[in-house]
XYZ file of C-alpha atoms in Angstrom:
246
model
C 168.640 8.347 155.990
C 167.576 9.223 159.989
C 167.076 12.607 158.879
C 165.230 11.969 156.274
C 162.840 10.168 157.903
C 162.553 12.196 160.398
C 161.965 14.981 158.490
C 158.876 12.791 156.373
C 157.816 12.045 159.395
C 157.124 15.641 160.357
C 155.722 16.620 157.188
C 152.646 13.421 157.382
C 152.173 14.420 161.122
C 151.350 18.073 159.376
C 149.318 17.088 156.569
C 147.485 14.896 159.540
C 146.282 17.794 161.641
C 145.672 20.467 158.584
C 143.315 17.563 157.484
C 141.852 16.965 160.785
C 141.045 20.834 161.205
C 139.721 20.964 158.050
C 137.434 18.384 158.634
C 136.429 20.068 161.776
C 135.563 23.049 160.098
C 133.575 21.775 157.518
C 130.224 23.862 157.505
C 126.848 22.780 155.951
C 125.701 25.023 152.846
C 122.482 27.395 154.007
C 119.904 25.412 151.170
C 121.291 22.142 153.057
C 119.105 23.448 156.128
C 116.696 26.118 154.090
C 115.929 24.460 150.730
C 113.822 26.919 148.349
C 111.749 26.142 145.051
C 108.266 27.013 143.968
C 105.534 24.291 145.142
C 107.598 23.622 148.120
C 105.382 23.002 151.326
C 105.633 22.369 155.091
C 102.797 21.282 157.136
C 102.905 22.341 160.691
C 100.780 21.631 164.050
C 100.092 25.216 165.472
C 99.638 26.087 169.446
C 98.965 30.267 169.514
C 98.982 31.470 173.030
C 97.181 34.502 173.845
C 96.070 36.038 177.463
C 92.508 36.499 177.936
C 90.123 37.872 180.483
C 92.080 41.035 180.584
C 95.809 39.664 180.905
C 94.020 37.153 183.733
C 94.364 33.759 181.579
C 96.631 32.101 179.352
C 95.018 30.771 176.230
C 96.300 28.371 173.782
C 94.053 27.856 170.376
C 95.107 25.162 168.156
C 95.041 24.859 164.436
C 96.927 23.359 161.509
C 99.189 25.300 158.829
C 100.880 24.934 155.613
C 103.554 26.984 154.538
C 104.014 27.034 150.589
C 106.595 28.390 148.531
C 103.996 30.544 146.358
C 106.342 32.405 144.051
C 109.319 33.539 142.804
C 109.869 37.464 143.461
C 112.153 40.116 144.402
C 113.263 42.223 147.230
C 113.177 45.657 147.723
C 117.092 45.344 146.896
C 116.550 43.075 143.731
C 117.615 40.375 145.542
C 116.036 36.718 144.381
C 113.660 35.911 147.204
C 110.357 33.710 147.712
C 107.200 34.531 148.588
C 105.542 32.387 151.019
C 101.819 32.121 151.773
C 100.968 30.509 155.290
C 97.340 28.595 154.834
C 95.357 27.775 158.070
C 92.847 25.469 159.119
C 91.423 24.266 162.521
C 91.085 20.998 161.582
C 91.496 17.780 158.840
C 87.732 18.448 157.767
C 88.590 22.261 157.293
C 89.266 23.825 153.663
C 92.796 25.664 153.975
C 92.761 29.757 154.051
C 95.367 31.641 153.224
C 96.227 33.524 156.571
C 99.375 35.352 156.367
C 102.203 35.943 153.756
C 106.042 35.844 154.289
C 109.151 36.303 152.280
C 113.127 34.851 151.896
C 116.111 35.778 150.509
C 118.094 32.871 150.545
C 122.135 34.814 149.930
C 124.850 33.111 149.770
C 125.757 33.213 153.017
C 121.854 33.488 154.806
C 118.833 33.293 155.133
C 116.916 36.851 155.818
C 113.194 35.752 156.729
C 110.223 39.106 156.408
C 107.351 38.664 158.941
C 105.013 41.160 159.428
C 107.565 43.591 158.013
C 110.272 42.912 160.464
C 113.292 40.911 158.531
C 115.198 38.610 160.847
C 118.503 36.326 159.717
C 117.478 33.106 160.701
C 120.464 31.003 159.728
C 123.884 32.227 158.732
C 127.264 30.536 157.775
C 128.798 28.660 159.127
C 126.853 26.002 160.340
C 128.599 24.747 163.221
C 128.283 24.483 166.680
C 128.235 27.891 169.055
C 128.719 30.213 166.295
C 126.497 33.291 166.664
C 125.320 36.727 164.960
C 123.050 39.373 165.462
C 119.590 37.781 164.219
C 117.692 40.691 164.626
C 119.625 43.907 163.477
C 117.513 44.782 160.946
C 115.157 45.354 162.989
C 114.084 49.173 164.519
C 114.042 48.928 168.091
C 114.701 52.418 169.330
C 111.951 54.327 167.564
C 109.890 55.606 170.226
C 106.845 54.509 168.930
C 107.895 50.650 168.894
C 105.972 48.079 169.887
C 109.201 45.155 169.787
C 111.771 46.785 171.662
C 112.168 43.559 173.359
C 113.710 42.256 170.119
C 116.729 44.091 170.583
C 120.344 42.745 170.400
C 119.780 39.022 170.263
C 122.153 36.718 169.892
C 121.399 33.547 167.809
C 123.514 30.402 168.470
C 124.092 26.906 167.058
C 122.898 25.166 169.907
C 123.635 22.059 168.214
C 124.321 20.757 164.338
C 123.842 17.210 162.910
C 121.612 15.698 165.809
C 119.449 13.130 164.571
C 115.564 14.248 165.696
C 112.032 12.373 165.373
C 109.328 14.635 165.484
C 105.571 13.667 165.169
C 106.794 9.963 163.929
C 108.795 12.050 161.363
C 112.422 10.689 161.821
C 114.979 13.564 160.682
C 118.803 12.464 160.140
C 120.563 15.649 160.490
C 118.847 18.743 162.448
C 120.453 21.974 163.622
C 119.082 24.210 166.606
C 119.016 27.830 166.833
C 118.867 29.142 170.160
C 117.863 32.710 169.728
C 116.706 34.337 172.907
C 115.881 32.757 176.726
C 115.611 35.938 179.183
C 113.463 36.964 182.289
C 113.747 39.839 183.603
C 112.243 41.252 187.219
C 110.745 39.267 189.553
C 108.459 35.876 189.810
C 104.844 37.125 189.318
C 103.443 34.539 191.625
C 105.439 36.569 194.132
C 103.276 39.113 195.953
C 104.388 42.733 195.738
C 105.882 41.913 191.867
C 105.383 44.826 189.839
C 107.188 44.333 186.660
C 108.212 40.981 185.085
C 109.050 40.072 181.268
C 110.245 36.704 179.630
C 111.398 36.162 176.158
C 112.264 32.744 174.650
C 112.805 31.679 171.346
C 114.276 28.733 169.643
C 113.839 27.010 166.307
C 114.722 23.683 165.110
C 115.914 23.211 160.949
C 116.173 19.833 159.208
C 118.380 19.176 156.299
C 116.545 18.634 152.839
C 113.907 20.127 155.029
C 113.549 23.725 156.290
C 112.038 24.872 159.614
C 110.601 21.629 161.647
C 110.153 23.491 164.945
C 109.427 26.958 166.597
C 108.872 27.829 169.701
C 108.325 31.847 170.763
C 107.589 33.136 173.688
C 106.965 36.733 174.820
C 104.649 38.159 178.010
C 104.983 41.315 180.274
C 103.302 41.254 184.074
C 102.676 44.918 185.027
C 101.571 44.518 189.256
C 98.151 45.320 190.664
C 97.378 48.994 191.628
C 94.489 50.498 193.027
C 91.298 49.370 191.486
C 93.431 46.880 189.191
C 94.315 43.510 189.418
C 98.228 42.428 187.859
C 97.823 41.405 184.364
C 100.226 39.664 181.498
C 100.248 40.551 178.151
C 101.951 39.131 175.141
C 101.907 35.991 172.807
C 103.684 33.033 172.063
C 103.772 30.157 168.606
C 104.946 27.072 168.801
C 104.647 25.198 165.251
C 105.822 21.633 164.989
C 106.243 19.850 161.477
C 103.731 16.995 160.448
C 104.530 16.539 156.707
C 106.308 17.854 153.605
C 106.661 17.542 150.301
């Protein structure tokens, strides 16, 4: 009879922890955080930074976008995907125009996200804290004649999953982050005799039953003064922050 119970014992105390690391492991599905149909639409609050005055001063111009699920397509694979047309306005008063178009091919297992030809994996399975993959290895950064070489190897990263989040009054239950790049390189250019500095951050914020609520990008190189020229930046950065949806 000792035995016995001993031996039940052992078995609950197993069924216990295969449960509890189950549980654990338990991973949102990618159209939890990336939901996708036709008429879909995201409104955002849009800071563009710029440098200005020949690389001499940092701009920011402000406007307001919507991002609408347009259409139902195809990739160049034959892959299901959406087409997405980004309208912009600078202000209430404004009529929207379309600005910019973007595509998605929710898989499975991710989301791949087409910008200006470039296609980036901007969430991937599983959804749980600190797991990583290469978010930008689609992308060509070796060809000599690139312009984003700077994109190369980055690792994106859960930074955090399930955090409740209120955002321009919008309060958001469940919202993962995606750490994706946060990098300088050389030295401070407020430093005098700096002759090369670069910094790269970028991060974006998803809510569930949402999509994207937050980006922030960041990219600027200082090349040092020489003779007859002063030290200038150049580069850009976006920071869009939700204020509605449908």
């Amino acid at each position: 009879m000792r035995k016995y119970f001993l031996v039940s014992s052992v078995l609950m105390l197993l069924m216990i922890s295969c449960k509890k690391e189950n549980e654990t492991f338990q991973s949102a599905t990618i159209s939890d955080y990336y939901p996708t149909q036709v008429g879909k639409y995201i409104n955002y609050d849009l800071d563009s930074t710029v440098f200005t005055n020949f690389g001499q001063t940092v701009t920011v111009n402000h406007y307001q976008v919507q991002d609408r699920f347009d259409a139902a397509i195809t990739d160049n694979s034959g892959r299901p995907s959406y087409r997405i047309i980004r309208y912009i306005r600078k202000g209430i008063s404004d009529p929207w125009v379309a600005s910019n178009t973007f595509m998605v091919t929710p898989t499975e297992t991710s989301i791949e996200y087409v910008e200006n030809n470039m296609r980036f994996i901007k969430l991937k399975l599983p959804i749980v804290p600190d797991y990583s993959w290469k978010g930008n290895k689609y992308i060509d950064t070796y060809n000599a004649n690139t312009d984003v070489r700077y994109l190369d190897d980055w690792d994106y990263i859960y930074d955090s999953v399930g955090d409740p989040l209120t955002i321009n009054s919008l309060a958001i239950n469940e919202t993962t982050t995606v750490l994706q790049r946060d990098e300088f390189l050389g030295q401070d250019p407020n430093i005098s005799g700096t002759q090369y500095a670069e910094k790269n951050y970028s991060k974006e914020k998803y809510g569930k039953g949402i999509g994207l609520i937050y980006r922030e990008f960041l990219h600027w190189e200082y090349q040092g003064p020489q003779p007859n020229r002063a030290g200038y930046y150049d580069g850009y950065g976006v920071k869009l922050t939700i204020t509605g949806h449908n």
